[in-house]
């Protein structure tokens, strides 16, 4: 048995929980948050509102708040899972009944997006962008509709101006949406269509540019990282290598 839990700096995500269990059995309980569950190995059997269900590797399981459920491994070898506990207002309250009826979504794209979200939880703007697309897909999945496409030729440019003005600190997707009177998913889609990359990648690129200037001025990499809006030197190095193919130290030399 092993488990890790933490709270990321991502609006809408209350807790992250990664665990591997073999014999542990969850008693009936509830959460006051949405439970977004990935099974990486094994399978889980559980009752939700007194009906038997299974959580499998090839799907995404969504358990609604305040609805009793339990859980146990379906195999002797146990299971490994990753869970995101989402704030109650991240998804419409009207989805509670539908998620009780069909808690597991066999949707490869949705599963890939949730998996990718787990990998970028230390990048707030990227995580917020990915979470917005996930909640949109879940909502439209249960509604049986496709996301709407809005035509606003100025929105992407206004968002870019907002991102530029926010450097080096940056801003959250929710803050940008409030400022521009739009929805987070609309912002991500409009920006990606207009500029060929999502807002978080654009912001990271601008921060790398700032770090380059500080490095060329002779500042140490650790100082350049903070001045450019990165958490620390290792955070800068990871993105610097991805963008420029070399480390900050080698670049400065």
mmCIF file of C-alpha atoms in Angstrom:
data_model
loop_
_atom_site.group_PDB
_atom_site.id
_atom_site.type_symbol
_atom_site.label_atom_id
_atom_site.label_comp_id
_atom_site.label_asym_id
_atom_site.label_seq_id
_atom_site.Cartn_x
_atom_site.Cartn_y
_atom_site.Cartn_z
ATOM 1 C CA UNK A 1 0.000 0.000 0.000
ATOM 2 C CA UNK A 2 1.312 3.443 -0.907
ATOM 3 C CA UNK A 3 -0.312 6.829 -1.334
ATOM 4 C CA UNK A 4 0.501 10.485 -1.956
ATOM 5 C CA UNK A 5 -1.816 13.470 -1.613
ATOM 6 C CA UNK A 6 -1.331 17.178 -2.185
ATOM 7 C CA UNK A 7 -3.166 20.338 -3.135
ATOM 8 C CA UNK A 8 -1.907 21.949 -6.339
ATOM 9 C CA UNK A 9 -2.071 25.681 -7.068
ATOM 10 C CA UNK A 10 -4.753 25.095 -9.703
ATOM 11 C CA UNK A 11 -8.177 26.717 -9.449
ATOM 12 C CA UNK A 12 -10.915 24.099 -9.280
ATOM 13 C CA UNK A 13 -8.719 21.208 -8.070
ATOM 14 C CA UNK A 14 -9.138 20.670 -4.352
ATOM 15 C CA UNK A 15 -6.827 17.682 -3.958
ATOM 16 C CA UNK A 16 -4.722 15.199 -5.910
ATOM 17 C CA UNK A 17 -4.475 11.630 -4.628
ATOM 18 C CA UNK A 18 -2.265 8.899 -6.101
ATOM 19 C CA UNK A 19 -2.410 5.465 -4.497
ATOM 20 C CA UNK A 20 -1.703 1.780 -4.959
ATOM 21 C CA UNK A 21 -3.756 -0.709 -2.925
ATOM 22 C CA UNK A 22 -3.992 -4.500 -2.747
ATOM 23 C CA UNK A 23 -6.215 -5.473 0.185
ATOM 24 C CA UNK A 24 -7.671 -2.147 1.295
ATOM 25 C CA UNK A 25 -11.465 -1.919 1.142
ATOM 26 C CA UNK A 26 -13.167 1.465 1.224
ATOM 27 C CA UNK A 27 -16.307 1.532 3.384
ATOM 28 C CA UNK A 28 -19.323 3.456 2.139
ATOM 29 C CA UNK A 29 -18.561 7.164 2.283
ATOM 30 C CA UNK A 30 -19.167 10.453 0.465
ATOM 31 C CA UNK A 31 -17.133 13.452 -0.682
ATOM 32 C CA UNK A 32 -18.214 17.056 -1.019
ATOM 33 C CA UNK A 33 -16.271 17.239 -4.286
ATOM 34 C CA UNK A 34 -16.422 15.636 -7.724
ATOM 35 C CA UNK A 35 -14.124 12.593 -7.909
ATOM 36 C CA UNK A 36 -12.346 12.224 -11.256
ATOM 37 C CA UNK A 37 -10.650 8.836 -11.240
ATOM 38 C CA UNK A 38 -8.131 7.068 -13.484
ATOM 39 C CA UNK A 39 -7.211 3.422 -12.957
ATOM 40 C CA UNK A 40 -3.672 2.718 -14.208
ATOM 41 C CA UNK A 41 -3.439 -0.967 -13.312
ATOM 42 C CA UNK A 42 -6.016 -3.494 -12.148
ATOM 43 C CA UNK A 43 -9.699 -2.698 -11.697
ATOM 44 C CA UNK A 44 -12.010 -1.489 -8.928
ATOM 45 C CA UNK A 45 -15.468 -2.703 -8.004
ATOM 46 C CA UNK A 46 -17.719 -0.321 -6.128
ATOM 47 C CA UNK A 47 -21.299 0.469 -5.279
ATOM 48 C CA UNK A 48 -22.607 3.935 -6.090
ATOM 49 C CA UNK A 49 -26.015 4.800 -4.699
ATOM 50 C CA UNK A 50 -26.574 1.038 -4.054
ATOM 51 C CA UNK A 51 -25.768 0.005 -7.665
ATOM 52 C CA UNK A 52 -22.713 -2.091 -8.602
ATOM 53 C CA UNK A 53 -20.140 -0.576 -11.000
ATOM 54 C CA UNK A 54 -16.569 -1.096 -12.134
ATOM 55 C CA UNK A 55 -13.689 1.328 -12.726
ATOM 56 C CA UNK A 56 -11.409 0.097 -15.518
ATOM 57 C CA UNK A 57 -8.106 1.125 -17.062
ATOM 58 C CA UNK A 58 -9.624 2.169 -20.399
ATOM 59 C CA UNK A 59 -12.122 4.653 -18.965
ATOM 60 C CA UNK A 60 -12.541 7.732 -16.801
ATOM 61 C CA UNK A 61 -14.727 7.429 -13.708
ATOM 62 C CA UNK A 62 -16.658 10.438 -12.417
ATOM 63 C CA UNK A 63 -18.293 10.178 -8.998
ATOM 64 C CA UNK A 64 -20.609 13.037 -7.977
ATOM 65 C CA UNK A 65 -20.468 14.849 -4.633
ATOM 66 C CA UNK A 66 -22.575 13.705 -1.665
ATOM 67 C CA UNK A 67 -23.494 10.321 -3.214
ATOM 68 C CA UNK A 68 -22.419 7.274 -1.128
ATOM 69 C CA UNK A 69 -19.919 4.852 -2.658
ATOM 70 C CA UNK A 70 -17.433 2.219 -1.482
ATOM 71 C CA UNK A 71 -14.574 0.467 -3.276
ATOM 72 C CA UNK A 72 -12.418 -2.657 -3.449
ATOM 73 C CA UNK A 73 -9.959 -4.254 -5.831
ATOM 74 C CA UNK A 74 -11.481 -6.557 -8.428
ATOM 75 C CA UNK A 75 -8.248 -8.623 -8.545
ATOM 76 C CA UNK A 76 -5.923 -10.113 -5.931
ATOM 77 C CA UNK A 77 -3.018 -8.132 -7.383
ATOM 78 C CA UNK A 78 -4.671 -4.842 -6.401
ATOM 79 C CA UNK A 79 -4.892 -1.601 -8.357
ATOM 80 C CA UNK A 80 -3.150 1.703 -8.896
ATOM 81 C CA UNK A 81 -5.187 4.887 -9.264
ATOM 82 C CA UNK A 82 -4.897 8.648 -9.734
ATOM 83 C CA UNK A 83 -7.669 10.885 -8.437
ATOM 84 C CA UNK A 84 -8.527 14.559 -8.837
ATOM 85 C CA UNK A 85 -11.039 15.971 -6.366
ATOM 86 C CA UNK A 86 -12.733 18.900 -8.098
ATOM 87 C CA UNK A 87 -14.629 21.757 -6.489
ATOM 88 C CA UNK A 88 -18.390 21.319 -6.584
ATOM 89 C CA UNK A 89 -18.964 24.218 -8.981
ATOM 90 C CA UNK A 90 -16.459 22.993 -11.583
ATOM 91 C CA UNK A 91 -19.204 20.882 -13.183
ATOM 92 C CA UNK A 92 -22.927 21.695 -13.460
ATOM 93 C CA UNK A 93 -25.052 20.384 -10.603
ATOM 94 C CA UNK A 94 -27.385 18.911 -13.211
ATOM 95 C CA UNK A 95 -24.794 16.238 -14.012
ATOM 96 C CA UNK A 96 -25.128 14.546 -10.620
ATOM 97 C CA UNK A 97 -27.975 12.261 -11.634
ATOM 98 C CA UNK A 98 -26.400 11.378 -14.978
ATOM 99 C CA UNK A 99 -23.052 10.559 -13.406
ATOM 100 C CA UNK A 100 -24.816 8.316 -10.882
ATOM 101 C CA UNK A 101 -26.374 6.395 -13.766
ATOM 102 C CA UNK A 102 -23.184 6.255 -15.892
ATOM 103 C CA UNK A 103 -20.116 6.962 -13.746
ATOM 104 C CA UNK A 104 -17.544 5.492 -16.158
ATOM 105 C CA UNK A 105 -16.938 7.218 -19.497
ATOM 106 C CA UNK A 106 -15.233 5.077 -22.159
ATOM 107 C CA UNK A 107 -13.718 8.075 -23.927
ATOM 108 C CA UNK A 108 -10.058 7.702 -25.063
ATOM 109 C CA UNK A 109 -9.606 11.439 -25.685
ATOM 110 C CA UNK A 110 -10.990 12.330 -22.268
ATOM 111 C CA UNK A 111 -8.731 9.757 -20.616
ATOM 112 C CA UNK A 112 -5.695 11.132 -22.444
ATOM 113 C CA UNK A 113 -6.571 14.673 -21.376
ATOM 114 C CA UNK A 114 -6.963 13.691 -17.720
ATOM 115 C CA UNK A 115 -3.665 11.801 -17.855
ATOM 116 C CA UNK A 116 -1.949 14.872 -19.355
ATOM 117 C CA UNK A 117 -3.452 17.073 -16.655
ATOM 118 C CA UNK A 118 -1.823 14.945 -13.952
ATOM 119 C CA UNK A 119 1.550 15.553 -15.625
ATOM 120 C CA UNK A 120 1.317 19.377 -15.568
ATOM 121 C CA UNK A 121 -0.156 20.126 -12.149
ATOM 122 C CA UNK A 122 2.910 22.227 -11.286
ATOM 123 C CA UNK A 123 2.144 24.530 -14.246
ATOM 124 C CA UNK A 124 -0.993 26.438 -13.125
ATOM 125 C CA UNK A 125 -1.995 28.075 -16.417
ATOM 126 C CA UNK A 126 -1.498 24.906 -18.437
ATOM 127 C CA UNK A 127 -3.333 22.831 -15.829
ATOM 128 C CA UNK A 128 -6.235 25.303 -15.799
ATOM 129 C CA UNK A 129 -6.422 25.192 -19.592
ATOM 130 C CA UNK A 130 -6.471 21.400 -19.638
ATOM 131 C CA UNK A 131 -9.023 21.216 -16.821
ATOM 132 C CA UNK A 132 -11.310 23.616 -18.713
ATOM 133 C CA UNK A 133 -11.258 21.367 -21.794
ATOM 134 C CA UNK A 134 -11.874 18.295 -19.623
ATOM 135 C CA UNK A 135 -14.906 19.739 -17.844
ATOM 136 C CA UNK A 136 -16.275 20.999 -21.159
ATOM 137 C CA UNK A 137 -15.955 17.529 -22.699
ATOM 138 C CA UNK A 138 -17.598 15.866 -19.701
ATOM 139 C CA UNK A 139 -20.483 18.343 -19.772
ATOM 140 C CA UNK A 140 -21.110 17.926 -23.485
ATOM 141 C CA UNK A 141 -20.663 14.148 -23.223
ATOM 142 C CA UNK A 142 -23.576 13.868 -20.806
ATOM 143 C CA UNK A 143 -25.608 16.409 -22.760
ATOM 144 C CA UNK A 144 -24.975 14.625 -26.063
ATOM 145 C CA UNK A 145 -23.893 17.864 -27.752
ATOM 146 C CA UNK A 146 -20.728 19.266 -29.322
ATOM 147 C CA UNK A 147 -18.909 22.328 -27.943
ATOM 148 C CA UNK A 148 -20.016 25.614 -29.470
ATOM 149 C CA UNK A 149 -17.609 27.541 -31.680
ATOM 150 C CA UNK A 150 -17.705 31.305 -31.168
ATOM 151 C CA UNK A 151 -16.507 33.809 -33.751
ATOM 152 C CA UNK A 152 -14.732 36.743 -32.136
ATOM 153 C CA UNK A 153 -11.772 37.855 -34.235
ATOM 154 C CA UNK A 154 -10.412 40.160 -31.507
ATOM 155 C CA UNK A 155 -10.493 37.788 -28.541
ATOM 156 C CA UNK A 156 -7.190 35.992 -29.168
ATOM 157 C CA UNK A 157 -5.332 39.249 -29.721
ATOM 158 C CA UNK A 158 -6.802 40.750 -26.568
ATOM 159 C CA UNK A 159 -5.759 37.687 -24.598
ATOM 160 C CA UNK A 160 -2.223 37.929 -25.972
ATOM 161 C CA UNK A 161 -2.056 41.577 -24.909
ATOM 162 C CA UNK A 162 -3.281 40.560 -21.450
ATOM 163 C CA UNK A 163 -0.647 37.816 -21.183
ATOM 164 C CA UNK A 164 2.111 40.198 -22.291
ATOM 165 C CA UNK A 165 1.015 42.782 -19.726
ATOM 166 C CA UNK A 166 0.999 40.165 -16.945
ATOM 167 C CA UNK A 167 4.672 39.226 -17.316
ATOM 168 C CA UNK A 168 6.576 37.979 -15.457
ATOM 169 C CA UNK A 169 4.004 36.939 -12.845
ATOM 170 C CA UNK A 170 1.388 35.747 -15.330
ATOM 171 C CA UNK A 171 -2.293 35.331 -14.562
ATOM 172 C CA UNK A 172 -4.807 32.559 -14.137
ATOM 173 C CA UNK A 173 -7.190 31.440 -16.835
ATOM 174 C CA UNK A 174 -10.111 32.450 -14.608
ATOM 175 C CA UNK A 175 -8.681 35.959 -14.244
ATOM 176 C CA UNK A 176 -8.256 36.259 -18.012
ATOM 177 C CA UNK A 177 -11.787 34.996 -18.621
ATOM 178 C CA UNK A 178 -13.229 37.516 -16.164
ATOM 179 C CA UNK A 179 -11.224 40.374 -17.665
ATOM 180 C CA UNK A 180 -12.229 39.512 -21.233
ATOM 181 C CA UNK A 181 -15.795 38.462 -20.341
ATOM 182 C CA UNK A 182 -15.407 35.052 -21.931
ATOM 183 C CA UNK A 183 -15.229 31.425 -20.827
ATOM 184 C CA UNK A 184 -11.925 29.621 -20.140
ATOM 185 C CA UNK A 185 -12.520 27.057 -22.887
ATOM 186 C CA UNK A 186 -13.455 29.773 -25.365
ATOM 187 C CA UNK A 187 -10.184 31.562 -24.589
ATOM 188 C CA UNK A 188 -8.083 28.434 -25.045
ATOM 189 C CA UNK A 189 -9.737 27.498 -28.329
ATOM 190 C CA UNK A 190 -9.692 31.029 -29.777
ATOM 191 C CA UNK A 191 -6.038 31.587 -28.885
ATOM 192 C CA UNK A 192 -4.954 28.193 -30.229
ATOM 193 C CA UNK A 193 -6.787 28.765 -33.513
ATOM 194 C CA UNK A 194 -5.329 32.250 -33.944
ATOM 195 C CA UNK A 195 -1.703 31.643 -32.958
ATOM 196 C CA UNK A 196 -1.194 27.894 -33.368
ATOM 197 C CA UNK A 197 -0.352 27.239 -29.707
ATOM 198 C CA UNK A 198 -2.293 27.388 -26.414
ATOM 199 C CA UNK A 199 -2.031 30.361 -24.025
ATOM 200 C CA UNK A 200 0.123 28.540 -21.467
ATOM 201 C CA UNK A 201 2.758 27.671 -24.065
ATOM 202 C CA UNK A 202 2.832 31.239 -25.319
ATOM 203 C CA UNK A 203 3.330 32.543 -21.769
ATOM 204 C CA UNK A 204 6.122 30.038 -21.127
ATOM 205 C CA UNK A 205 7.860 31.127 -24.329
ATOM 206 C CA UNK A 206 7.711 34.770 -23.265
ATOM 207 C CA UNK A 207 9.159 33.864 -19.871
ATOM 208 C CA UNK A 208 12.000 31.968 -21.560
ATOM 209 C CA UNK A 209 12.702 35.093 -23.633
ATOM 210 C CA UNK A 210 12.865 37.153 -20.437
ATOM 211 C CA UNK A 211 15.238 34.644 -18.854
ATOM 212 C CA UNK A 212 17.498 34.796 -21.919
ATOM 213 C CA UNK A 213 17.837 38.559 -21.529
ATOM 214 C CA UNK A 214 18.678 38.272 -17.852
ATOM 215 C CA UNK A 215 21.258 35.566 -18.576
ATOM 216 C CA UNK A 216 22.901 37.668 -21.286
ATOM 217 C CA UNK A 217 23.088 40.540 -18.799
ATOM 218 C CA UNK A 218 25.237 38.281 -16.636
ATOM 219 C CA UNK A 219 22.709 37.307 -13.992
ATOM 220 C CA UNK A 220 23.017 33.809 -12.439
ATOM 221 C CA UNK A 221 20.534 31.223 -13.699
ATOM 222 C CA UNK A 222 18.776 30.991 -10.323
ATOM 223 C CA UNK A 223 18.188 34.760 -10.262
ATOM 224 C CA UNK A 224 17.176 34.872 -13.939
ATOM 225 C CA UNK A 225 14.623 32.125 -13.296
ATOM 226 C CA UNK A 226 12.819 34.048 -10.550
ATOM 227 C CA UNK A 227 12.968 37.349 -12.432
ATOM 228 C CA UNK A 228 11.385 35.674 -15.465
ATOM 229 C CA UNK A 229 8.500 34.193 -13.471
ATOM 230 C CA UNK A 230 9.684 30.589 -13.005
ATOM 231 C CA UNK A 231 9.481 28.812 -9.635
ATOM 232 C CA UNK A 232 13.210 28.148 -9.457
ATOM 233 C CA UNK A 233 16.249 27.277 -11.563
ATOM 234 C CA UNK A 234 15.161 23.684 -12.251
ATOM 235 C CA UNK A 235 11.779 24.938 -13.465
ATOM 236 C CA UNK A 236 13.531 27.323 -15.846
ATOM 237 C CA UNK A 237 15.973 24.640 -17.000
ATOM 238 C CA UNK A 238 13.188 22.228 -17.907
ATOM 239 C CA UNK A 239 11.454 24.742 -20.153
ATOM 240 C CA UNK A 240 14.683 26.291 -21.437
ATOM 241 C CA UNK A 241 15.855 22.893 -22.706
ATOM 242 C CA UNK A 242 12.497 22.216 -24.349
ATOM 243 C CA UNK A 243 12.420 25.562 -26.149
ATOM 244 C CA UNK A 244 16.101 26.113 -26.984
ATOM 245 C CA UNK A 245 17.648 22.656 -26.765
ATOM 246 C CA UNK A 246 20.273 23.684 -24.220
ATOM 247 C CA UNK A 247 20.575 24.580 -20.542
ATOM 248 C CA UNK A 248 20.588 28.157 -19.221
ATOM 249 C CA UNK A 249 24.209 27.762 -18.147
ATOM 250 C CA UNK A 250 25.397 26.609 -21.553
ATOM 251 C CA UNK A 251 23.387 29.363 -23.231
ATOM 252 C CA UNK A 252 24.990 32.050 -21.072
ATOM 253 C CA UNK A 253 28.492 30.725 -21.783
#
